[in-house]
PDB file of C-alpha atoms in Angstrom:
ATOM      1  CA  UNK A 249      -9.054 -17.025  -5.351  1.00  0.00           C
ATOM      2  CA  UNK A 250      -8.761 -19.433  -2.450  1.00  0.00           C
ATOM      3  CA  UNK A 251     -11.641 -21.961  -2.706  1.00  0.00           C
ATOM      4  CA  UNK A 252     -12.103 -21.563   1.048  1.00  0.00           C
ATOM      5  CA  UNK A 253     -12.820 -17.855   0.678  1.00  0.00           C
ATOM      6  CA  UNK A 254     -16.375 -16.798   1.504  1.00  0.00           C
ATOM      7  CA  UNK A 255     -17.687 -14.326  -1.093  1.00  0.00           C
ATOM      8  CA  UNK A 256     -20.429 -11.739  -0.637  1.00  0.00           C
ATOM      9  CA  UNK A 257     -21.780  -9.785  -3.613  1.00  0.00           C
ATOM     10  CA  UNK A 258     -22.969  -6.453  -2.253  1.00  0.00           C
ATOM     11  CA  UNK A 259     -25.088  -5.887  -5.346  1.00  0.00           C
ATOM     12  CA  UNK A 260     -27.356  -8.729  -4.223  1.00  0.00           C
ATOM     13  CA  UNK A 261     -26.678  -9.175  -0.488  1.00  0.00           C
ATOM     14  CA  UNK A 262     -27.625  -6.286   1.862  1.00  0.00           C
ATOM     15  CA  UNK A 263     -24.642  -4.678   3.562  1.00  0.00           C
ATOM     16  CA  UNK A 264     -26.293  -5.039   6.959  1.00  0.00           C
ATOM     17  CA  UNK A 265     -26.387  -8.804   6.428  1.00  0.00           C
ATOM     18  CA  UNK A 266     -22.731  -8.880   5.348  1.00  0.00           C
ATOM     19  CA  UNK A 267     -21.544  -6.834   8.324  1.00  0.00           C
ATOM     20  CA  UNK A 268     -23.571  -9.051  10.663  1.00  0.00           C
ATOM     21  CA  UNK A 269     -21.874 -12.140   9.214  1.00  0.00           C
ATOM     22  CA  UNK A 270     -18.476 -10.524   9.750  1.00  0.00           C
ATOM     23  CA  UNK A 271     -19.378  -9.983  13.422  1.00  0.00           C
ATOM     24  CA  UNK A 272     -20.139 -13.654  14.079  1.00  0.00           C
ATOM     25  CA  UNK A 273     -18.537 -15.115  17.228  1.00  0.00           C
ATOM     26  CA  UNK A 274     -15.226 -16.944  16.770  1.00  0.00           C
ATOM     27  CA  UNK A 275     -15.030 -15.801  13.147  1.00  0.00           C
ATOM     28  CA  UNK A 276     -12.092 -17.047  11.079  1.00  0.00           C
ATOM     29  CA  UNK A 277     -11.031 -17.422   7.461  1.00  0.00           C
ATOM     30  CA  UNK A 278     -10.948 -15.169   4.407  1.00  0.00           C
ATOM     31  CA  UNK A 279     -13.715 -13.112   2.882  1.00  0.00           C
ATOM     32  CA  UNK A 280     -14.216 -11.336  -0.436  1.00  0.00           C
ATOM     33  CA  UNK A 281     -16.698  -8.480  -0.831  1.00  0.00           C
ATOM     34  CA  UNK A 282     -17.544  -7.586  -4.429  1.00  0.00           C
ATOM     35  CA  UNK A 283     -19.473  -4.685  -5.979  1.00  0.00           C
ATOM     36  CA  UNK A 284     -19.393  -2.316  -2.987  1.00  0.00           C
ATOM     37  CA  UNK A 285     -20.337   0.564  -5.341  1.00  0.00           C
ATOM     38  CA  UNK A 286     -19.242   3.237  -2.867  1.00  0.00           C
ATOM     39  CA  UNK A 287     -21.345   1.916   0.013  1.00  0.00           C
ATOM     40  CA  UNK A 288     -20.760   3.454   3.440  1.00  0.00           C
ATOM     41  CA  UNK A 289     -19.714   1.530   6.566  1.00  0.00           C
ATOM     42  CA  UNK A 290     -18.324  -1.504   4.762  1.00  0.00           C
ATOM     43  CA  UNK A 291     -16.572  -4.002   7.071  1.00  0.00           C
ATOM     44  CA  UNK A 292     -16.874  -1.848  10.181  1.00  0.00           C
ATOM     45  CA  UNK A 293     -16.284  -2.945  13.744  1.00  0.00           C
ATOM     46  CA  UNK A 294     -14.525  -6.226  12.980  1.00  0.00           C
ATOM     47  CA  UNK A 295     -12.955  -7.993  15.930  1.00  0.00           C
ATOM     48  CA  UNK A 296     -11.430 -11.231  14.620  1.00  0.00           C
ATOM     49  CA  UNK A 297      -8.142 -12.268  12.967  1.00  0.00           C
ATOM     50  CA  UNK A 298      -9.680 -12.580   9.494  1.00  0.00           C
ATOM     51  CA  UNK A 299      -8.710 -11.305   6.042  1.00  0.00           C
ATOM     52  CA  UNK A 300     -11.294  -9.258   4.151  1.00  0.00           C
ATOM     53  CA  UNK A 301     -10.671  -8.159   0.557  1.00  0.00           C
ATOM     54  CA  UNK A 302     -12.992  -5.539  -0.927  1.00  0.00           C
ATOM     55  CA  UNK A 303     -13.070  -5.286  -4.723  1.00  0.00           C
ATOM     56  CA  UNK A 304     -14.047  -1.737  -5.624  1.00  0.00           C
ATOM     57  CA  UNK A 305     -14.557   1.725  -4.171  1.00  0.00           C
ATOM     58  CA  UNK A 306     -16.055   2.264  -0.714  1.00  0.00           C
ATOM     59  CA  UNK A 307     -17.782   5.226   0.885  1.00  0.00           C
ATOM     60  CA  UNK A 308     -17.596   6.701   4.375  1.00  0.00           C
ATOM     61  CA  UNK A 309     -15.980   4.953   7.361  1.00  0.00           C
ATOM     62  CA  UNK A 310     -14.926   1.726   5.670  1.00  0.00           C
ATOM     63  CA  UNK A 311     -13.033  -0.547   8.078  1.00  0.00           C
ATOM     64  CA  UNK A 312     -13.821   1.813  10.932  1.00  0.00           C
ATOM     65  CA  UNK A 313     -13.139   0.567  14.467  1.00  0.00           C
ATOM     66  CA  UNK A 314     -11.149  -2.356  13.087  1.00  0.00           C
ATOM     67  CA  UNK A 315      -9.602  -4.742  15.572  1.00  0.00           C
ATOM     68  CA  UNK A 316      -7.388  -7.691  14.557  1.00  0.00           C
ATOM     69  CA  UNK A 317      -8.613  -7.978  10.961  1.00  0.00           C
ATOM     70  CA  UNK A 318      -6.570  -7.479   7.795  1.00  0.00           C
ATOM     71  CA  UNK A 319      -8.705  -5.445   5.383  1.00  0.00           C
ATOM     72  CA  UNK A 320      -7.662  -4.670   1.803  1.00  0.00           C
ATOM     73  CA  UNK A 321      -9.615  -2.140  -0.265  1.00  0.00           C
ATOM     74  CA  UNK A 322      -8.879  -2.504  -3.972  1.00  0.00           C
ATOM     75  CA  UNK A 323     -10.133   0.948  -4.866  1.00  0.00           C
ATOM     76  CA  UNK A 324     -10.635   4.392  -3.360  1.00  0.00           C
ATOM     77  CA  UNK A 325     -12.027   5.066   0.117  1.00  0.00           C
ATOM     78  CA  UNK A 326     -14.306   7.851   1.299  1.00  0.00           C
ATOM     79  CA  UNK A 327     -14.184   9.932   4.458  1.00  0.00           C
ATOM     80  CA  UNK A 328     -12.864   8.343   7.642  1.00  0.00           C
ATOM     81  CA  UNK A 329     -11.401   5.077   6.399  1.00  0.00           C
ATOM     82  CA  UNK A 330     -10.030   3.077   9.364  1.00  0.00           C
ATOM     83  CA  UNK A 331     -11.434   5.677  11.759  1.00  0.00           C
ATOM     84  CA  UNK A 332     -10.795   4.677  15.382  1.00  0.00           C
ATOM     85  CA  UNK A 333      -8.927   1.504  14.365  1.00  0.00           C
ATOM     86  CA  UNK A 334      -7.501  -0.372  17.354  1.00  0.00           C
ATOM     87  CA  UNK A 335      -5.311  -3.054  15.757  1.00  0.00           C
ATOM     88  CA  UNK A 336      -4.899  -5.112  12.611  1.00  0.00           C
ATOM     89  CA  UNK A 337      -4.297  -3.476   9.246  1.00  0.00           C
ATOM     90  CA  UNK A 338      -6.200  -1.561   6.591  1.00  0.00           C
ATOM     91  CA  UNK A 339      -4.700  -1.260   3.127  1.00  0.00           C
ATOM     92  CA  UNK A 340      -6.151   1.137   0.528  1.00  0.00           C
ATOM     93  CA  UNK A 341      -4.896   0.470  -2.986  1.00  0.00           C
ATOM     94  CA  UNK A 342      -6.212   3.792  -4.285  1.00  0.00           C
ATOM     95  CA  UNK A 343      -6.796   7.240  -2.771  1.00  0.00           C
ATOM     96  CA  UNK A 344      -8.479   8.139   0.508  1.00  0.00           C
ATOM     97  CA  UNK A 345     -10.747  11.065   1.273  1.00  0.00           C
ATOM     98  CA  UNK A 346     -10.473  13.269   4.339  1.00  0.00           C
ATOM     99  CA  UNK A 347      -9.872  12.141   7.923  1.00  0.00           C
ATOM    100  CA  UNK A 348      -8.228   8.829   7.062  1.00  0.00           C
ATOM    101  CA  UNK A 349      -7.214   7.062  10.263  1.00  0.00           C
ATOM    102  CA  UNK A 350      -8.880   9.672  12.463  1.00  0.00           C
ATOM    103  CA  UNK A 351      -8.525   8.979  16.209  1.00  0.00           C
ATOM    104  CA  UNK A 352      -7.057   5.526  15.488  1.00  0.00           C
ATOM    105  CA  UNK A 353      -5.332   3.905  18.465  1.00  0.00           C
ATOM    106  CA  UNK A 354      -3.268   1.162  16.831  1.00  0.00           C
ATOM    107  CA  UNK A 355      -2.626  -1.043  13.849  1.00  0.00           C
ATOM    108  CA  UNK A 356      -1.307  -0.096  10.413  1.00  0.00           C
ATOM    109  CA  UNK A 357      -3.084   1.961   7.754  1.00  0.00           C
ATOM    110  CA  UNK A 358      -1.490   2.055   4.299  1.00  0.00           C
ATOM    111  CA  UNK A 359      -2.811   4.334   1.542  1.00  0.00           C
ATOM    112  CA  UNK A 360      -1.003   3.726  -1.726  1.00  0.00           C
ATOM    113  CA  UNK A 361      -2.380   6.838  -3.398  1.00  0.00           C
ATOM    114  CA  UNK A 362      -3.081  10.293  -1.972  1.00  0.00           C
ATOM    115  CA  UNK A 363      -4.941  11.164   1.221  1.00  0.00           C
ATOM    116  CA  UNK A 364      -7.084  14.285   1.480  1.00  0.00           C
ATOM    117  CA  UNK A 365      -7.340  16.785   4.335  1.00  0.00           C
ATOM    118  CA  UNK A 366      -6.928  15.853   8.003  1.00  0.00           C
ATOM    119  CA  UNK A 367      -5.221  12.530   7.458  1.00  0.00           C
ATOM    120  CA  UNK A 368      -4.354  11.172  10.894  1.00  0.00           C
ATOM    121  CA  UNK A 369      -6.335  13.818  12.772  1.00  0.00           C
ATOM    122  CA  UNK A 370      -6.133  13.145  16.521  1.00  0.00           C
ATOM    123  CA  UNK A 371      -4.312   9.859  15.903  1.00  0.00           C
ATOM    124  CA  UNK A 372      -3.634   8.049  19.161  1.00  0.00           C
ATOM    125  CA  UNK A 373      -1.108   5.321  18.346  1.00  0.00           C
ATOM    126  CA  UNK A 374      -1.801   4.145  14.803  1.00  0.00           C
ATOM    127  CA  UNK A 375       0.905   3.899  12.144  1.00  0.00           C
ATOM    128  CA  UNK A 376      -0.102   5.493   8.819  1.00  0.00           C
ATOM    129  CA  UNK A 377       1.928   5.284   5.614  1.00  0.00           C
ATOM    130  CA  UNK A 378       0.778   7.347   2.625  1.00  0.00           C
ATOM    131  CA  UNK A 379       2.354   6.574  -0.732  1.00  0.00           C
ATOM    132  CA  UNK A 380       1.439   9.947  -2.224  1.00  0.00           C
ATOM    133  CA  UNK A 381       0.453  13.365  -0.870  1.00  0.00           C
ATOM    134  CA  UNK A 382      -1.708  14.439   2.068  1.00  0.00           C
ATOM    135  CA  UNK A 383      -3.996  17.441   2.310  1.00  0.00           C
ATOM    136  CA  UNK A 384      -4.167  20.351   4.734  1.00  0.00           C
ATOM    137  CA  UNK A 385      -4.369  19.946   8.514  1.00  0.00           C
ATOM    138  CA  UNK A 386      -3.032  16.394   8.451  1.00  0.00           C
ATOM    139  CA  UNK A 387      -1.965  15.096  11.878  1.00  0.00           C
ATOM    140  CA  UNK A 388      -3.927  17.899  13.571  1.00  0.00           C
ATOM    141  CA  UNK A 389      -3.754  17.265  17.317  1.00  0.00           C
ATOM    142  CA  UNK A 390      -1.961  13.964  16.653  1.00  0.00           C
ATOM    143  CA  UNK A 391      -1.240  12.482  20.051  1.00  0.00           C
ATOM    144  CA  UNK A 392       0.749   9.288  19.398  1.00  0.00           C
ATOM    145  CA  UNK A 393       1.808   7.034  16.557  1.00  0.00           C
ATOM    146  CA  UNK A 394       3.680   7.622  13.316  1.00  0.00           C
ATOM    147  CA  UNK A 395       2.602   9.214  10.013  1.00  0.00           C
ATOM    148  CA  UNK A 396       4.836   8.612   6.992  1.00  0.00           C
ATOM    149  CA  UNK A 397       4.249  10.761   3.903  1.00  0.00           C
ATOM    150  CA  UNK A 398       6.168   9.748   0.794  1.00  0.00           C
ATOM    151  CA  UNK A 399       4.884  12.730  -1.177  1.00  0.00           C
ATOM    152  CA  UNK A 400       4.021  16.320  -0.254  1.00  0.00           C
ATOM    153  CA  UNK A 401       1.938  17.704   2.616  1.00  0.00           C
ATOM    154  CA  UNK A 402      -0.604  20.509   2.542  1.00  0.00           C
ATOM    155  CA  UNK A 403      -0.910  23.504   4.834  1.00  0.00           C
ATOM    156  CA  UNK A 404      -0.744  23.370   8.636  1.00  0.00           C
ATOM    157  CA  UNK A 405       0.829  19.933   8.921  1.00  0.00           C
ATOM    158  CA  UNK A 406       0.890  18.743  12.526  1.00  0.00           C
ATOM    159  CA  UNK A 407      -1.021  21.703  13.921  1.00  0.00           C
ATOM    160  CA  UNK A 408      -1.231  21.447  17.734  1.00  0.00           C
ATOM    161  CA  UNK A 409       0.614  18.118  17.623  1.00  0.00           C
ATOM    162  CA  UNK A 410       1.419  16.246  20.817  1.00  0.00           C
ATOM    163  CA  UNK A 411       3.838  13.297  20.703  1.00  0.00           C
ATOM    164  CA  UNK A 412       3.153  11.695  17.322  1.00  0.00           C
ATOM    165  CA  UNK A 413       6.105  11.489  14.932  1.00  0.00           C
ATOM    166  CA  UNK A 414       5.821  12.621  11.314  1.00  0.00           C
ATOM    167  CA  UNK A 415       8.195  11.589   8.521  1.00  0.00           C
ATOM    168  CA  UNK A 416       7.913  13.494   5.228  1.00  0.00           C
ATOM    169  CA  UNK A 417       9.877  12.931   2.040  1.00  0.00           C
ATOM    170  CA  UNK A 418       8.358  15.683  -0.107  1.00  0.00           C
ATOM    171  CA  UNK A 419       7.588  19.367   0.328  1.00  0.00           C
ATOM    172  CA  UNK A 420       5.344  20.885   2.992  1.00  0.00           C
ATOM    173  CA  UNK A 421       3.085  23.864   2.233  1.00  0.00           C
ATOM    174  CA  UNK A 422       3.338  24.996   5.868  1.00  0.00           C
ATOM    175  CA  UNK A 423       3.721  23.635   9.378  1.00  0.00           C
ATOM    176  CA  UNK A 424       0.972  24.091  11.927  1.00  0.00           C
ATOM    177  CA  UNK A 425       1.255  25.614  15.382  1.00  0.00           C
ATOM    178  CA  UNK A 426       3.946  24.017  17.549  1.00  0.00           C
ATOM    179  CA  UNK A 427       5.117  21.594  14.822  1.00  0.00           C
ATOM    180  CA  UNK A 428       8.827  21.781  14.014  1.00  0.00           C
ATOM    181  CA  UNK A 429      11.486  19.845  12.125  1.00  0.00           C
ATOM    182  CA  UNK A 430      13.538  17.549  14.346  1.00  0.00           C
ATOM    183  CA  UNK A 431      16.796  15.647  14.128  1.00  0.00           C
ATOM    184  CA  UNK A 432      16.738  12.222  12.453  1.00  0.00           C
ATOM    185  CA  UNK A 433      18.758  10.090  14.863  1.00  0.00           C
ATOM    186  CA  UNK A 434      19.677   6.453  14.300  1.00  0.00           C
ATOM    187  CA  UNK A 435      16.583   5.170  16.092  1.00  0.00           C
ATOM    188  CA  UNK A 436      14.361   7.271  13.837  1.00  0.00           C
ATOM    189  CA  UNK A 437      16.002   5.927  10.677  1.00  0.00           C
ATOM    190  CA  UNK A 438      15.433   2.408  12.023  1.00  0.00           C
ATOM    191  CA  UNK A 439      11.822   3.132  12.933  1.00  0.00           C
ATOM    192  CA  UNK A 440      11.113   4.687   9.543  1.00  0.00           C
ATOM    193  CA  UNK A 441      12.766   1.793   7.714  1.00  0.00           C
ATOM    194  CA  UNK A 442      10.502  -0.675   9.549  1.00  0.00           C
ATOM    195  CA  UNK A 443       7.390   1.293   8.643  1.00  0.00           C
ATOM    196  CA  UNK A 444       8.392   1.623   4.997  1.00  0.00           C
ATOM    197  CA  UNK A 445       9.127  -2.091   4.772  1.00  0.00           C
ATOM    198  CA  UNK A 446       5.764  -2.972   6.326  1.00  0.00           C
ATOM    199  CA  UNK A 447       4.055  -0.836   3.681  1.00  0.00           C
ATOM    200  CA  UNK A 448       6.060  -2.241   0.769  1.00  0.00           C
ATOM    201  CA  UNK A 449       8.378   0.734   0.283  1.00  0.00           C
ATOM    202  CA  UNK A 450      11.599  -0.810   1.594  1.00  0.00           C
ATOM    203  CA  UNK A 451      13.605   0.674  -1.290  1.00  0.00           C
ATOM    204  CA  UNK A 452      13.090   4.230  -0.009  1.00  0.00           C
ATOM    205  CA  UNK A 453      16.180   5.945   1.401  1.00  0.00           C
ATOM    206  CA  UNK A 454      15.344   7.089   4.923  1.00  0.00           C
ATOM    207  CA  UNK A 455      17.893   9.900   4.520  1.00  0.00           C
ATOM    208  CA  UNK A 456      15.463  11.540   2.074  1.00  0.00           C
ATOM    209  CA  UNK A 457      12.919  12.054   4.877  1.00  0.00           C
ATOM    210  CA  UNK A 458      12.629  14.788   7.489  1.00  0.00           C
ATOM    211  CA  UNK A 459      11.172  14.137  10.925  1.00  0.00           C
ATOM    212  CA  UNK A 460       8.654  16.553  12.442  1.00  0.00           C
ATOM    213  CA  UNK A 461       7.162  16.701  15.894  1.00  0.00           C
ATOM    214  CA  UNK A 462       6.022  18.901  18.728  1.00  0.00           C
ATOM    215  CA  UNK A 463       8.050  21.852  19.996  1.00  0.00           C
ATOM    216  CA  UNK A 464       6.210  21.200  23.285  1.00  0.00           C
ATOM    217  CA  UNK A 465       5.277  24.843  23.759  1.00  0.00           C
ATOM    218  CA  UNK A 466       1.486  24.608  23.479  1.00  0.00           C
ATOM    219  CA  UNK A 467       0.656  21.975  26.060  1.00  0.00           C
ATOM    220  CA  UNK A 468       2.876  23.277  28.870  1.00  0.00           C
ATOM    221  CA  UNK A 469       1.788  26.317  30.851  1.00  0.00           C
ATOM    222  CA  UNK A 470       4.060  29.323  30.516  1.00  0.00           C
ATOM    223  CA  UNK A 471       3.271  32.313  32.695  1.00  0.00           C
ATOM    224  CA  UNK A 472       4.513  34.693  29.981  1.00  0.00           C
ATOM    225  CA  UNK A 473       1.733  33.401  27.744  1.00  0.00           C
ATOM    226  CA  UNK A 474      -1.053  33.527  30.346  1.00  0.00           C
ATOM    227  CA  UNK A 475      -2.869  36.303  28.535  1.00  0.00           C
ATOM    228  CA  UNK A 476      -3.555  34.082  25.534  1.00  0.00           C
ATOM    229  CA  UNK A 477      -4.726  30.977  27.422  1.00  0.00           C
TER     230      UNK A 477
END
């Protein structure tokens, strides 16, 4: 460990005190949080170019609203990890519960394991790379950004999707409303390769992935469908 790293033991230091320290003005440096023991709201609302490593499992909304910071969770994450992230990166070494990256506007979220239901729900510009599988309703109402799934996807993937792009290597239980397979052009192979490299999966063959996106039928008015609006 870097001798300049500031360490907080969450078994002895209250989380409120730790989060307050991480919100200090003009914050810089590296931080290590030990013994989180599944605590909720760990390292939320950061807005500084710092590196925060968390040793252990975290509960709900870890790294939520992140801006600028690089946050590494060496364990599993509960509901809503990196929810509403604006920039920076959040890296989960284990699995993530439901709604990972929900409503996130930017930055990079990497989940090395599996992600549960609603991964990337209403994502608004974030890039999400999942090393394993995702659960049902992932990318529901996804508006912008990219979701890469190296494993399989559950039911209703991309339901009511807008302009987010989904790349899936494995099988899909079912596609949601208005989500369809799309052509993988050269620019999509290049984009996918960049995302995979950023997440440490540069050896993946982009030709093994299928791109999915919006058929653009739901969010345009069609007079023939007026009875169902």
